[in-house]
PDB file of C-alpha atoms and ligand atoms in Angstrom:
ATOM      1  CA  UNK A   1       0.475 -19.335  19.299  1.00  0.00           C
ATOM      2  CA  UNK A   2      -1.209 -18.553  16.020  1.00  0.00           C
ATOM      3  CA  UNK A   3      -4.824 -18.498  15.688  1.00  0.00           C
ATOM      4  CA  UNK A   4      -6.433 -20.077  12.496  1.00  0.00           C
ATOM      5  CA  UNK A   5      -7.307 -16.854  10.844  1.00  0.00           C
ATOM      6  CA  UNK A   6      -3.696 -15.831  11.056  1.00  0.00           C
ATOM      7  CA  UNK A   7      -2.434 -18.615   9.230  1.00  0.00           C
ATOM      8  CA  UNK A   8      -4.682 -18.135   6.402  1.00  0.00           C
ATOM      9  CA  UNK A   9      -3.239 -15.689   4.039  1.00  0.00           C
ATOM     10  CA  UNK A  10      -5.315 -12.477   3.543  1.00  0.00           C
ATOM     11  CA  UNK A  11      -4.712 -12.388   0.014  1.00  0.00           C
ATOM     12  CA  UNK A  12      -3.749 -15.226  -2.568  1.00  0.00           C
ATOM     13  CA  UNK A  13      -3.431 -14.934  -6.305  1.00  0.00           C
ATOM     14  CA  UNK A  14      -3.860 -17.925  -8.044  1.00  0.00           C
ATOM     15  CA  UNK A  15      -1.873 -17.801 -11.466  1.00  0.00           C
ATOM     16  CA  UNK A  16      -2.665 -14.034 -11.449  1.00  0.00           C
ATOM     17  CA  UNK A  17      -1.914 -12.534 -14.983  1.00  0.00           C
ATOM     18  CA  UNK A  18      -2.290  -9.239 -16.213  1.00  0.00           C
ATOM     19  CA  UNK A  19      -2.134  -8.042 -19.704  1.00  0.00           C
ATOM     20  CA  UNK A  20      -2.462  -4.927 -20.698  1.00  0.00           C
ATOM     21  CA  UNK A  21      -4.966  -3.765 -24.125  1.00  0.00           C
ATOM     22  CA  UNK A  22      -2.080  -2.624 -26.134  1.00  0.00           C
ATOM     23  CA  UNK A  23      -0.689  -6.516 -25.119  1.00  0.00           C
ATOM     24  CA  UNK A  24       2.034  -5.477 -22.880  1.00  0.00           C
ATOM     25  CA  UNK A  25       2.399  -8.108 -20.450  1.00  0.00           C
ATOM     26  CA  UNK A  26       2.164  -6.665 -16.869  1.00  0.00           C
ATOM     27  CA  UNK A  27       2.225  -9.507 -14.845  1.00  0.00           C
ATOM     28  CA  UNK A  28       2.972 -13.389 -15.615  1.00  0.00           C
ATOM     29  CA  UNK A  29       1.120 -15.717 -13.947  1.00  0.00           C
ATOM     30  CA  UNK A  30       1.937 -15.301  -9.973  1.00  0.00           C
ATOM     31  CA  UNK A  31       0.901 -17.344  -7.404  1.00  0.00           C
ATOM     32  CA  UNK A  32       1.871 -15.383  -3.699  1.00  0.00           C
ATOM     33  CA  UNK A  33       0.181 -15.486  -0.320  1.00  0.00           C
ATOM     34  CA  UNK A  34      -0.379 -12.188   1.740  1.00  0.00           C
ATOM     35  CA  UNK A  35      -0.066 -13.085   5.376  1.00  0.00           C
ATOM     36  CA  UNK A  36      -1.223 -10.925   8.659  1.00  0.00           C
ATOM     37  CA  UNK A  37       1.420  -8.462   9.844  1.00  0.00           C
ATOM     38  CA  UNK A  38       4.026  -8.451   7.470  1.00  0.00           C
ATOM     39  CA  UNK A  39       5.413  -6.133   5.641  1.00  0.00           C
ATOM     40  CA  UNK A  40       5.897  -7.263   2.317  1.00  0.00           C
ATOM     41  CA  UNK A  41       8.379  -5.028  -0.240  1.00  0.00           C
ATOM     42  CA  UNK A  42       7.913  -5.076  -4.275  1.00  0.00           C
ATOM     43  CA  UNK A  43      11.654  -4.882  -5.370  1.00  0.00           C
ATOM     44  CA  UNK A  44      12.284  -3.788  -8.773  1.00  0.00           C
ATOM     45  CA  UNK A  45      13.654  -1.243 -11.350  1.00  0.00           C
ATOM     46  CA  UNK A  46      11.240   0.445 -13.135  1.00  0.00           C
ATOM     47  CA  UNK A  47       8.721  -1.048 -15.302  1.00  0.00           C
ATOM     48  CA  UNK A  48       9.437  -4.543 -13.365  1.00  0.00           C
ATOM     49  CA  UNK A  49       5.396  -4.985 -12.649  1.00  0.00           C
ATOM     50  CA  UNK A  50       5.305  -3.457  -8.887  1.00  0.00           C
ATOM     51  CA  UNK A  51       2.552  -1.060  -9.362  1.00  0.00           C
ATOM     52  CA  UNK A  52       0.894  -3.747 -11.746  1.00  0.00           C
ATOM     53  CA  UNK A  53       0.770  -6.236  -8.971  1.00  0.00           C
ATOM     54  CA  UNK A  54       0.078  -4.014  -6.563  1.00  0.00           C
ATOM     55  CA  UNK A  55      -3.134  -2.484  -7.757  1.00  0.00           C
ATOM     56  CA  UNK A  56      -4.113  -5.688  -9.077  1.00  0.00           C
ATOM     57  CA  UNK A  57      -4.354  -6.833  -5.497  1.00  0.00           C
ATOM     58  CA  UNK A  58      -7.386  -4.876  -5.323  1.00  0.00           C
ATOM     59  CA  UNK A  59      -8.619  -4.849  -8.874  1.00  0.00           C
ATOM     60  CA  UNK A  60      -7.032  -1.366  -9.975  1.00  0.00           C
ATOM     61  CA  UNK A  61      -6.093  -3.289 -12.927  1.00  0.00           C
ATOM     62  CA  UNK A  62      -8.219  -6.516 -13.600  1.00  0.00           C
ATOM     63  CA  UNK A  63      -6.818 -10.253 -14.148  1.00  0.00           C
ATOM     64  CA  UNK A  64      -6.309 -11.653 -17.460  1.00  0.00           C
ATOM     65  CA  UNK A  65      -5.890 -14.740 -16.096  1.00  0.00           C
ATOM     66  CA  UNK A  66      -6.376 -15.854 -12.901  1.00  0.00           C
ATOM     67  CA  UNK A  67      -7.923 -14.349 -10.003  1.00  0.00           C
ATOM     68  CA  UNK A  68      -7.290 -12.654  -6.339  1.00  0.00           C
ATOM     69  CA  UNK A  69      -9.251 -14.327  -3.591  1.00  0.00           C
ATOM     70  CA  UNK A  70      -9.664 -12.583  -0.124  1.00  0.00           C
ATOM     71  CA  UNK A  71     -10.163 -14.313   2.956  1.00  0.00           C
ATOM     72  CA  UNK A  72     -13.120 -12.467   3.996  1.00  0.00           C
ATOM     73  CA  UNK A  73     -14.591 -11.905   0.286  1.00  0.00           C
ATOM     74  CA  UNK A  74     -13.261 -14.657  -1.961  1.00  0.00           C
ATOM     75  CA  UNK A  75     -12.938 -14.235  -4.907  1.00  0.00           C
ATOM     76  CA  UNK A  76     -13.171 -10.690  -6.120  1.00  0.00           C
ATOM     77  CA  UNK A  77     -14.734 -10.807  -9.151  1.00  0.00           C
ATOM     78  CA  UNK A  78     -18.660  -9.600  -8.106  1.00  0.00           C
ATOM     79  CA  UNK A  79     -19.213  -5.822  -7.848  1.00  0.00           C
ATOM     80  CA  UNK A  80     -20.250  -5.936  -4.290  1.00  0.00           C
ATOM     81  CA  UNK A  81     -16.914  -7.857  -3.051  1.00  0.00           C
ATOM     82  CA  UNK A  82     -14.814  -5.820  -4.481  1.00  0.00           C
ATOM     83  CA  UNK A  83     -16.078  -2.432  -3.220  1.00  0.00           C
ATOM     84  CA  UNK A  84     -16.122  -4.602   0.284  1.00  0.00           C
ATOM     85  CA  UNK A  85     -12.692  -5.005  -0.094  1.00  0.00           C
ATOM     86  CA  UNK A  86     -11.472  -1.497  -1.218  1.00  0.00           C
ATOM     87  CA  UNK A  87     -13.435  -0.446   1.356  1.00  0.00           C
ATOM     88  CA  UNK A  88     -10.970  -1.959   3.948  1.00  0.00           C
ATOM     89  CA  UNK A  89      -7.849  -1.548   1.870  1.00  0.00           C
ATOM     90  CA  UNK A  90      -5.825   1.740   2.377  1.00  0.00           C
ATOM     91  CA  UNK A  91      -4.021   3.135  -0.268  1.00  0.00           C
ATOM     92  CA  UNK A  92      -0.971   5.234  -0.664  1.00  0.00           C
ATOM     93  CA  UNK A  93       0.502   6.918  -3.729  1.00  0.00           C
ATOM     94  CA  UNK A  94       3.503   8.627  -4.700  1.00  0.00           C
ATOM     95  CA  UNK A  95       2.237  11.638  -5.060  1.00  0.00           C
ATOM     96  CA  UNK A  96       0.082  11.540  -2.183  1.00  0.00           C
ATOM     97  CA  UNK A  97      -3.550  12.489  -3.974  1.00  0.00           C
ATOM     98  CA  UNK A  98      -4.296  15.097  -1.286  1.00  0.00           C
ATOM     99  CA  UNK A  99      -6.177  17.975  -2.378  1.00  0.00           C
ATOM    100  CA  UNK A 100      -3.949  20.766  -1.647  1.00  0.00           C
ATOM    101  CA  UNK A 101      -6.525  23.754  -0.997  1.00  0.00           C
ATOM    102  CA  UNK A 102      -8.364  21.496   1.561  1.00  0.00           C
ATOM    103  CA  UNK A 103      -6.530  21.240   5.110  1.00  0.00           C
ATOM    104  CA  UNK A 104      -4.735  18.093   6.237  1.00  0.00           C
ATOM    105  CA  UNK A 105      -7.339  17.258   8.394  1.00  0.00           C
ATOM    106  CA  UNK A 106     -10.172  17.674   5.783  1.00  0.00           C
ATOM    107  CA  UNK A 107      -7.706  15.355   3.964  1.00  0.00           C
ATOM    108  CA  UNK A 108      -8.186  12.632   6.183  1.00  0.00           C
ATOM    109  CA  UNK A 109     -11.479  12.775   6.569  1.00  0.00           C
ATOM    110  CA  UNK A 110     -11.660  11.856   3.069  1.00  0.00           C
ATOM    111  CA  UNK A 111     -10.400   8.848   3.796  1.00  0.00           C
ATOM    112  CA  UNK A 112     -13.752   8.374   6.238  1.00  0.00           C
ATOM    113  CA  UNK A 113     -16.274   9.546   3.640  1.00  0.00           C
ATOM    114  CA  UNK A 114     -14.806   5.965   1.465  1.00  0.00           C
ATOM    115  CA  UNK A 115     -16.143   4.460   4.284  1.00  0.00           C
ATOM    116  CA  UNK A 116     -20.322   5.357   3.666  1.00  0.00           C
ATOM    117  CA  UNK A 117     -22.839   4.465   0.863  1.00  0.00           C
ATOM    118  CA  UNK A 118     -23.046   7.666  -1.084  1.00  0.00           C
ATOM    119  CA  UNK A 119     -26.570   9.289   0.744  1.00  0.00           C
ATOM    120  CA  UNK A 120     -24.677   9.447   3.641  1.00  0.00           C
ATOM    121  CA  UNK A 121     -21.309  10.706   3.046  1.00  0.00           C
ATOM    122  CA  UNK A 122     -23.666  13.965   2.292  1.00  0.00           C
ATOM    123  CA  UNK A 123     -24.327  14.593   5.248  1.00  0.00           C
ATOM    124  CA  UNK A 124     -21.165  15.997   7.429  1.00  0.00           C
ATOM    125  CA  UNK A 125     -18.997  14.096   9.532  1.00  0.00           C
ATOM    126  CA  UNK A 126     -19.896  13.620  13.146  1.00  0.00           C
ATOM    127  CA  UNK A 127     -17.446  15.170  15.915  1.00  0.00           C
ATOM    128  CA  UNK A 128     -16.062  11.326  16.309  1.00  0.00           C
ATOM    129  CA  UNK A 129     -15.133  11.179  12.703  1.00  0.00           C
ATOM    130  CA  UNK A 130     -12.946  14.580  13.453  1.00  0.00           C
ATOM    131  CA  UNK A 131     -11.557  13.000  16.701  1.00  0.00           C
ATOM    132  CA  UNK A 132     -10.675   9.807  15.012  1.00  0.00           C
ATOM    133  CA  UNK A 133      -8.912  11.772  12.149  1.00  0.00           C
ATOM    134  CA  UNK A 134      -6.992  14.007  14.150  1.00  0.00           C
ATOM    135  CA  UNK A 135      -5.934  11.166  16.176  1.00  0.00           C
ATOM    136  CA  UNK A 136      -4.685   9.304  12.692  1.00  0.00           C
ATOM    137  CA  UNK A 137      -3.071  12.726  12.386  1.00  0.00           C
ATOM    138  CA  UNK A 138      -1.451  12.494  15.832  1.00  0.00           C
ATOM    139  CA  UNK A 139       0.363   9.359  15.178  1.00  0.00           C
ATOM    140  CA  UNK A 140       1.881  10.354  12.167  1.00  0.00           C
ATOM    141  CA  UNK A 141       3.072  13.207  14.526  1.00  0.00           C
ATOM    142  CA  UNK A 142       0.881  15.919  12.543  1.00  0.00           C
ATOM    143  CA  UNK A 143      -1.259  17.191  14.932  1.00  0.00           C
ATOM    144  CA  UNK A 144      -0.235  20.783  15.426  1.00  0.00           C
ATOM    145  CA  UNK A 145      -0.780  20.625  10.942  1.00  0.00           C
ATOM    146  CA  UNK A 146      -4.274  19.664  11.156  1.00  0.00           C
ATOM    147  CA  UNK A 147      -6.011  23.332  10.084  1.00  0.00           C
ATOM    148  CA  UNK A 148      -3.041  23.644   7.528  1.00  0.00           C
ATOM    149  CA  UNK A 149      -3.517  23.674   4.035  1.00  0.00           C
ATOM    150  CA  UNK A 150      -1.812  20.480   2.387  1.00  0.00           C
ATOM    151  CA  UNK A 151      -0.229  22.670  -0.119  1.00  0.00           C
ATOM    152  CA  UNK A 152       1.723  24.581   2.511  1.00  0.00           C
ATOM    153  CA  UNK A 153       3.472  21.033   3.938  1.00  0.00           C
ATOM    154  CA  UNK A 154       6.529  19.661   2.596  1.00  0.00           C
ATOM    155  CA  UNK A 155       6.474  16.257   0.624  1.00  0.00           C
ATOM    156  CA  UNK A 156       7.740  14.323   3.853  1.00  0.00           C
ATOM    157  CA  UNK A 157       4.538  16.206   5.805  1.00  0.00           C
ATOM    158  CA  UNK A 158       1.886  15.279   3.281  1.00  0.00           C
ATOM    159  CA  UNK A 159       3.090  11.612   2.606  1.00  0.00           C
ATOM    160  CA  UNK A 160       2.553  11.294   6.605  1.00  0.00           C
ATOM    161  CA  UNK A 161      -0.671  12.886   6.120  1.00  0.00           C
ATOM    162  CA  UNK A 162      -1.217  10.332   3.373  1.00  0.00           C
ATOM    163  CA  UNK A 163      -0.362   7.694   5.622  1.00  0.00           C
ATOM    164  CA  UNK A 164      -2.640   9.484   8.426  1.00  0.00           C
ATOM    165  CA  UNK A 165      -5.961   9.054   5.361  1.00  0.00           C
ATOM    166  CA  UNK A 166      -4.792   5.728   4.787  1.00  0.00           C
ATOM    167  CA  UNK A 167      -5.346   4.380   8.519  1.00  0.00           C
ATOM    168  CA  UNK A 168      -7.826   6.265   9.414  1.00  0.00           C
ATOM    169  CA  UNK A 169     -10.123   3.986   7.282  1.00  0.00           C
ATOM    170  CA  UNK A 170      -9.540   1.626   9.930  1.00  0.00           C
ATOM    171  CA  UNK A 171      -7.930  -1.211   6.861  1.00  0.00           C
ATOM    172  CA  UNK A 172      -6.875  -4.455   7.237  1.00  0.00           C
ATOM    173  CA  UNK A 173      -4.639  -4.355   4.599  1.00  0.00           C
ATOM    174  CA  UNK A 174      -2.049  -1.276   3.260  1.00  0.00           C
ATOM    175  CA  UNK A 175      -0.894  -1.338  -0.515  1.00  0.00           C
ATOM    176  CA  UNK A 176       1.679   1.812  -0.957  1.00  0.00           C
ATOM    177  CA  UNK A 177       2.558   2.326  -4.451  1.00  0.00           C
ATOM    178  CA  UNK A 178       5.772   4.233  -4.536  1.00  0.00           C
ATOM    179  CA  UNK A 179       5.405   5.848  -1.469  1.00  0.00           C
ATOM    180  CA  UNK A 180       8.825   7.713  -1.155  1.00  0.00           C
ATOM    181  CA  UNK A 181       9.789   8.020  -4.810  1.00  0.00           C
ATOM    182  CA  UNK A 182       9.397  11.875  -4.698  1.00  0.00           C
ATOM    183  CA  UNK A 183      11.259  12.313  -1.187  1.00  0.00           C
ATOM    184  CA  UNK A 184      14.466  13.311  -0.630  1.00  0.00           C
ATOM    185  CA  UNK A 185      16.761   9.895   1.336  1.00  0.00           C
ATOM    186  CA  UNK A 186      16.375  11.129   4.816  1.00  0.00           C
ATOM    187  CA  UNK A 187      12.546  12.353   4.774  1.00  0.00           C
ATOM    188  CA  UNK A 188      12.043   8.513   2.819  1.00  0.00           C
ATOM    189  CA  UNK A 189      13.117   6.657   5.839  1.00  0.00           C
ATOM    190  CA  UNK A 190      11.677   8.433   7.605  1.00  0.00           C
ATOM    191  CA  UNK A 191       8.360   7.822   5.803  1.00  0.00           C
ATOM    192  CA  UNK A 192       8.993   4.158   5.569  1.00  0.00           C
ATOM    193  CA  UNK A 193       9.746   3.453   9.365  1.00  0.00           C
ATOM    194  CA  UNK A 194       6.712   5.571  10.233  1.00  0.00           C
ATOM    195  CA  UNK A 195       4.391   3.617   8.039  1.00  0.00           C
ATOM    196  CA  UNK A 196       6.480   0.212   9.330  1.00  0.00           C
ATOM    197  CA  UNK A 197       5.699   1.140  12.590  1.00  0.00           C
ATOM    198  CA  UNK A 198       2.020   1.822  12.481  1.00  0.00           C
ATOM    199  CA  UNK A 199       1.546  -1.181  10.509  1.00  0.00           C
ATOM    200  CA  UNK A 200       3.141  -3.405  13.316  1.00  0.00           C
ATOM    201  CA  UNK A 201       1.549  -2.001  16.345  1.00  0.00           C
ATOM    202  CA  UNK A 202      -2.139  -2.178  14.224  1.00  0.00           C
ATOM    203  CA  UNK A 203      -0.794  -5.412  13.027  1.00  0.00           C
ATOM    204  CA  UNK A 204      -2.015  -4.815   9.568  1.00  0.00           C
ATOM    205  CA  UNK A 205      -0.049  -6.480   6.748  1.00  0.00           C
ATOM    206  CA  UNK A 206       0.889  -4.134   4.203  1.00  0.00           C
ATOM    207  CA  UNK A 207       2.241  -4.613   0.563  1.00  0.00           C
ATOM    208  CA  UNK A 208       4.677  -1.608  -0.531  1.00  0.00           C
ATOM    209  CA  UNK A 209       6.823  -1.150  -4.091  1.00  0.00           C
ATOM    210  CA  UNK A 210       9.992   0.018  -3.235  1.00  0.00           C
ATOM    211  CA  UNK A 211      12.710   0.268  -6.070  1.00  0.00           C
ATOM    212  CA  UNK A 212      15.613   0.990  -3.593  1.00  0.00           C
ATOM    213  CA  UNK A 213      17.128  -2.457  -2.562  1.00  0.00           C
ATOM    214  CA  UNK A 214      18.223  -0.526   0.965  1.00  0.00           C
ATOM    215  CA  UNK A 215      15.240   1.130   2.217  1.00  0.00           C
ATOM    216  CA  UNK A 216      13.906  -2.990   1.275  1.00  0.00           C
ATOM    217  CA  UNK A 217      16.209  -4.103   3.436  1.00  0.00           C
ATOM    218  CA  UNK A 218      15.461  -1.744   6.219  1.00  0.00           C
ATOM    219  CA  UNK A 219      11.799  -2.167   6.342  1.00  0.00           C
ATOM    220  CA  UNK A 220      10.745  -5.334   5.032  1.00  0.00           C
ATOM    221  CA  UNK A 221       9.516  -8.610   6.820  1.00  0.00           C
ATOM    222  CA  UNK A 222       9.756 -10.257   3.118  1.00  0.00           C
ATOM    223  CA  UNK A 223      11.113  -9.345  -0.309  1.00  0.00           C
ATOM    224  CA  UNK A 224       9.195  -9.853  -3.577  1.00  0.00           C
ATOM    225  CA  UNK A 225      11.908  -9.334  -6.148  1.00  0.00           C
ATOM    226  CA  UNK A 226      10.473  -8.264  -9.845  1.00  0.00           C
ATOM    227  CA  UNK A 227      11.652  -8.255 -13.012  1.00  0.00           C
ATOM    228  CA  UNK A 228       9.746  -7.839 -16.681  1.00  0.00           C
ATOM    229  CA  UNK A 229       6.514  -8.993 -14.855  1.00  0.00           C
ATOM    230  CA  UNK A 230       7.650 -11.878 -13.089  1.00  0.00           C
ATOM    231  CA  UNK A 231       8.508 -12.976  -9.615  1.00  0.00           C
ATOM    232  CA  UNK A 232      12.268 -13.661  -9.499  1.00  0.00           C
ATOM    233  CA  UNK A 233      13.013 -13.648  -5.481  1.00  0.00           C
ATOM    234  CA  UNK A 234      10.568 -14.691  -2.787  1.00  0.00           C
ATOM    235  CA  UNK A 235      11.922 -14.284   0.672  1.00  0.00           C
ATOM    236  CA  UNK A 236      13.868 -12.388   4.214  1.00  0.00           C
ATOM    237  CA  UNK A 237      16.114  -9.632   3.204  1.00  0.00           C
ATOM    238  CA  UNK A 238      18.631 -11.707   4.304  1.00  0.00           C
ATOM    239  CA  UNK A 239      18.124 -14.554   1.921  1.00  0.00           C
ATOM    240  CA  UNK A 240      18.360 -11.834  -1.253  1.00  0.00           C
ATOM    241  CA  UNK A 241      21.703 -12.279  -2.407  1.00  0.00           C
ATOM    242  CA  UNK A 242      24.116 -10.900  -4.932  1.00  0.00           C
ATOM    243  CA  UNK A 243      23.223 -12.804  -7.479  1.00  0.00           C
ATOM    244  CA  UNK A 244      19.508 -12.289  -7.129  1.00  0.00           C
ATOM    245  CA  UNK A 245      19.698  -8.521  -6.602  1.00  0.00           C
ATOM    246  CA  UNK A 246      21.785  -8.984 -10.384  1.00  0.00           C
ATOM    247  CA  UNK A 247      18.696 -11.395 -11.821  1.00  0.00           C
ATOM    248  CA  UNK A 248      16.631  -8.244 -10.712  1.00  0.00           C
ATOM    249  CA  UNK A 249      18.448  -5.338 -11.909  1.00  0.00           C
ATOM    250  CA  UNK A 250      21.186  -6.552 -13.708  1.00  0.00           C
ATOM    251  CA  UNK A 251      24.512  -5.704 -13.570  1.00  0.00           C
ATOM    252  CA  UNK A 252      24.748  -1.836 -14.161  1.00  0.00           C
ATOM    253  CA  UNK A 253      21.675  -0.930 -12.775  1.00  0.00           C
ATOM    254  CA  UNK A 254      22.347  -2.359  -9.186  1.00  0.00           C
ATOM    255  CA  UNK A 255      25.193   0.556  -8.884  1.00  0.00           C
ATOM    256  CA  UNK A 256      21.815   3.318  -8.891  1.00  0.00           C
ATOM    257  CA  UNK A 257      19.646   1.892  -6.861  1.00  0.00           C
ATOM    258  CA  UNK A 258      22.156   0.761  -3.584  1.00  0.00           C
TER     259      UNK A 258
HETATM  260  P1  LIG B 301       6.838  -0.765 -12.120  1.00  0.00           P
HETATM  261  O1  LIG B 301       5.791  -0.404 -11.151  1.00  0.00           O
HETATM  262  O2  LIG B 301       7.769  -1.829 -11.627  1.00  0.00           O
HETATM  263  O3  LIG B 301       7.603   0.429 -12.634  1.00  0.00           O
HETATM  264  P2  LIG B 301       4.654  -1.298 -13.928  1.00  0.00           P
HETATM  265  O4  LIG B 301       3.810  -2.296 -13.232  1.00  0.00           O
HETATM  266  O5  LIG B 301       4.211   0.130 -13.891  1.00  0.00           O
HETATM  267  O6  LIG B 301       6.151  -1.429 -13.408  1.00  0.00           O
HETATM  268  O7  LIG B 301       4.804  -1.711 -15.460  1.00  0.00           O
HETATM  269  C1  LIG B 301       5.038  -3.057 -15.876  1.00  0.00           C
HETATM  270  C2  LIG B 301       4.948  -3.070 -17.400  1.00  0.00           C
HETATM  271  O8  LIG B 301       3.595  -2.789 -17.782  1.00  0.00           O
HETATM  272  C3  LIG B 301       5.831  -2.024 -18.081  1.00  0.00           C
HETATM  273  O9  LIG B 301       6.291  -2.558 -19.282  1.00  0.00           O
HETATM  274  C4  LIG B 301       4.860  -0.873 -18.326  1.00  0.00           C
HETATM  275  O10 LIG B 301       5.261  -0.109 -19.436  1.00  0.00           O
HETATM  276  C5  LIG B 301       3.571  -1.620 -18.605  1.00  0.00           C
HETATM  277  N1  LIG B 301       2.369  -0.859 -18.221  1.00  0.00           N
HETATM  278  C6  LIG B 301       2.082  -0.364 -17.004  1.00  0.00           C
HETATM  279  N2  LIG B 301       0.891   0.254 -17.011  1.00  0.00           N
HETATM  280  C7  LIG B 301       0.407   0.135 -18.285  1.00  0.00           C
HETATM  281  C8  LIG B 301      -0.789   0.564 -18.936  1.00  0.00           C
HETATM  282  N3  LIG B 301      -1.743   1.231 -18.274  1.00  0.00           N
HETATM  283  N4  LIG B 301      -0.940   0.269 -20.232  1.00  0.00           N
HETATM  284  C9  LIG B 301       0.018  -0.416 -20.914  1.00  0.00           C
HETATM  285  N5  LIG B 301       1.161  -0.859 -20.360  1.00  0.00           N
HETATM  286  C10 LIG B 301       1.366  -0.583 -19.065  1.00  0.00           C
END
């Protein structure tokens, strides 16, 4: 049976727009509902909006109109709310933002430091910081990296360390921007069912922007379909048909990105 807190959404935006200085629209208004344990995909081609609505969802780019209200926080408009809220979002980018002379383990624990007002992340990390980060590491299956430099991994290795950072804040909610665009097809699966699979047995929800229809379909509890900044599809994989996956990429385009 579901609880009350389940059933309210995490995250709603309420007529959320977003447009840019130089007036390039990013986002028309969008009302959507982020719910507990679901993965949710951003489906689009490129320049669609993903990555605008995305980061919105935690103020990386701030509403024109409208607003994003968290359960816990409400609306995020006040300094202190929305640091609150970063604070327990993870984030993951394509191009994973490790430092590359620092190990993967000293990696992760930068995902920790987020986690203290500045005086204390000064101070070093206690031995149950390092156990809880190499135990992030161990579920991406990355233990045996963890005194590796993150230069030395491949791009499959250091998205799963990314992915290690990411959880090891403890979040409630996961926004991935991109997260396979620089992998190869087999190491993005890969990637995807990994971070699928964390996300489900943690039961955080998490919010990815995908812009190959089939590694949506593989992954995703519900489809957000995108196209010049607006919501065209809202639904199961299996409910995104033909003609939809044509309103969202149009005709040519679709032939690329299956
Ligand atoms: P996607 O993630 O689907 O590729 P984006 O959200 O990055 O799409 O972009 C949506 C639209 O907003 C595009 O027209 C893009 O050129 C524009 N855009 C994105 N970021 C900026 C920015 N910082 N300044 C101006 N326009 C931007």
């Amino acid at each position: 049976m579901l609880d009350q807190q389940s059933l309210t959404p995490l995250i709603m935006t309420e007529d959320l727009k977003i447009i840019y200085p130089n007036g390039v629209v990013g986002l028309k208004p969008a009302n959507l509902e982020i719910y507990d344990n679901q993965i949710t995909v951003l489906l689009g081609p490129s320049g669609a909006g993903k990555s605008t609505l995305l980061r919105a969802l935690n103020l990386l780019v701030p509403a024109t109109n409208g607003c994003v209200r968290v359960r816990d926080h409400g609306v995020l408009s006040r300094r202190g709310s929305i640091r609150l809220h970063r604070r327990q979002t993870g984030m993951i980018f394509q191009q994973h933002h490790l430092i590359g002379r620092l190990t993967a383990l000293e990696n992760v624990l930068m995902g920790r430091i987020g986690q203290y007002p500045i005086w204390r992340s000064i101070f070093p990390l206690s031995e149950e910081e390092r156990r809880w980060a190499l135990e992030c590491l161990n579920r991406v299956g990355l233990q045996e990296k963890a005194l590796s430099r993150c230069d030395a991994l491949s791009g499959g290795q250091q998205q799963r360390v990314g992915i290690a950072r990411a959880i090891a804040q403890r979040p409630n909610l996961v926004l991935a921007d991109e997260p396979v665009a620089s992998l190869d097809p087999a190491s993005s699966i890969r990637v995807l069912s990994l971070l699928r699979r964390i996300c489900k047995e943690d039961g955080i929800p998490a919010v990815i922007s995908l812009h190959q229809l089939e590694f949506a379909r593989q992954i995703a509890d519900r489809i957000i379909g995108l196209g010049s900044g607006e919501v065209l599809f809202d639904g199961k994989p299996a409910e995104l048909s033909d003609s939809v996956i044509k309103q969202i990429y149009g005709e040519i385009e679709r032939m690329d990105t299956m």
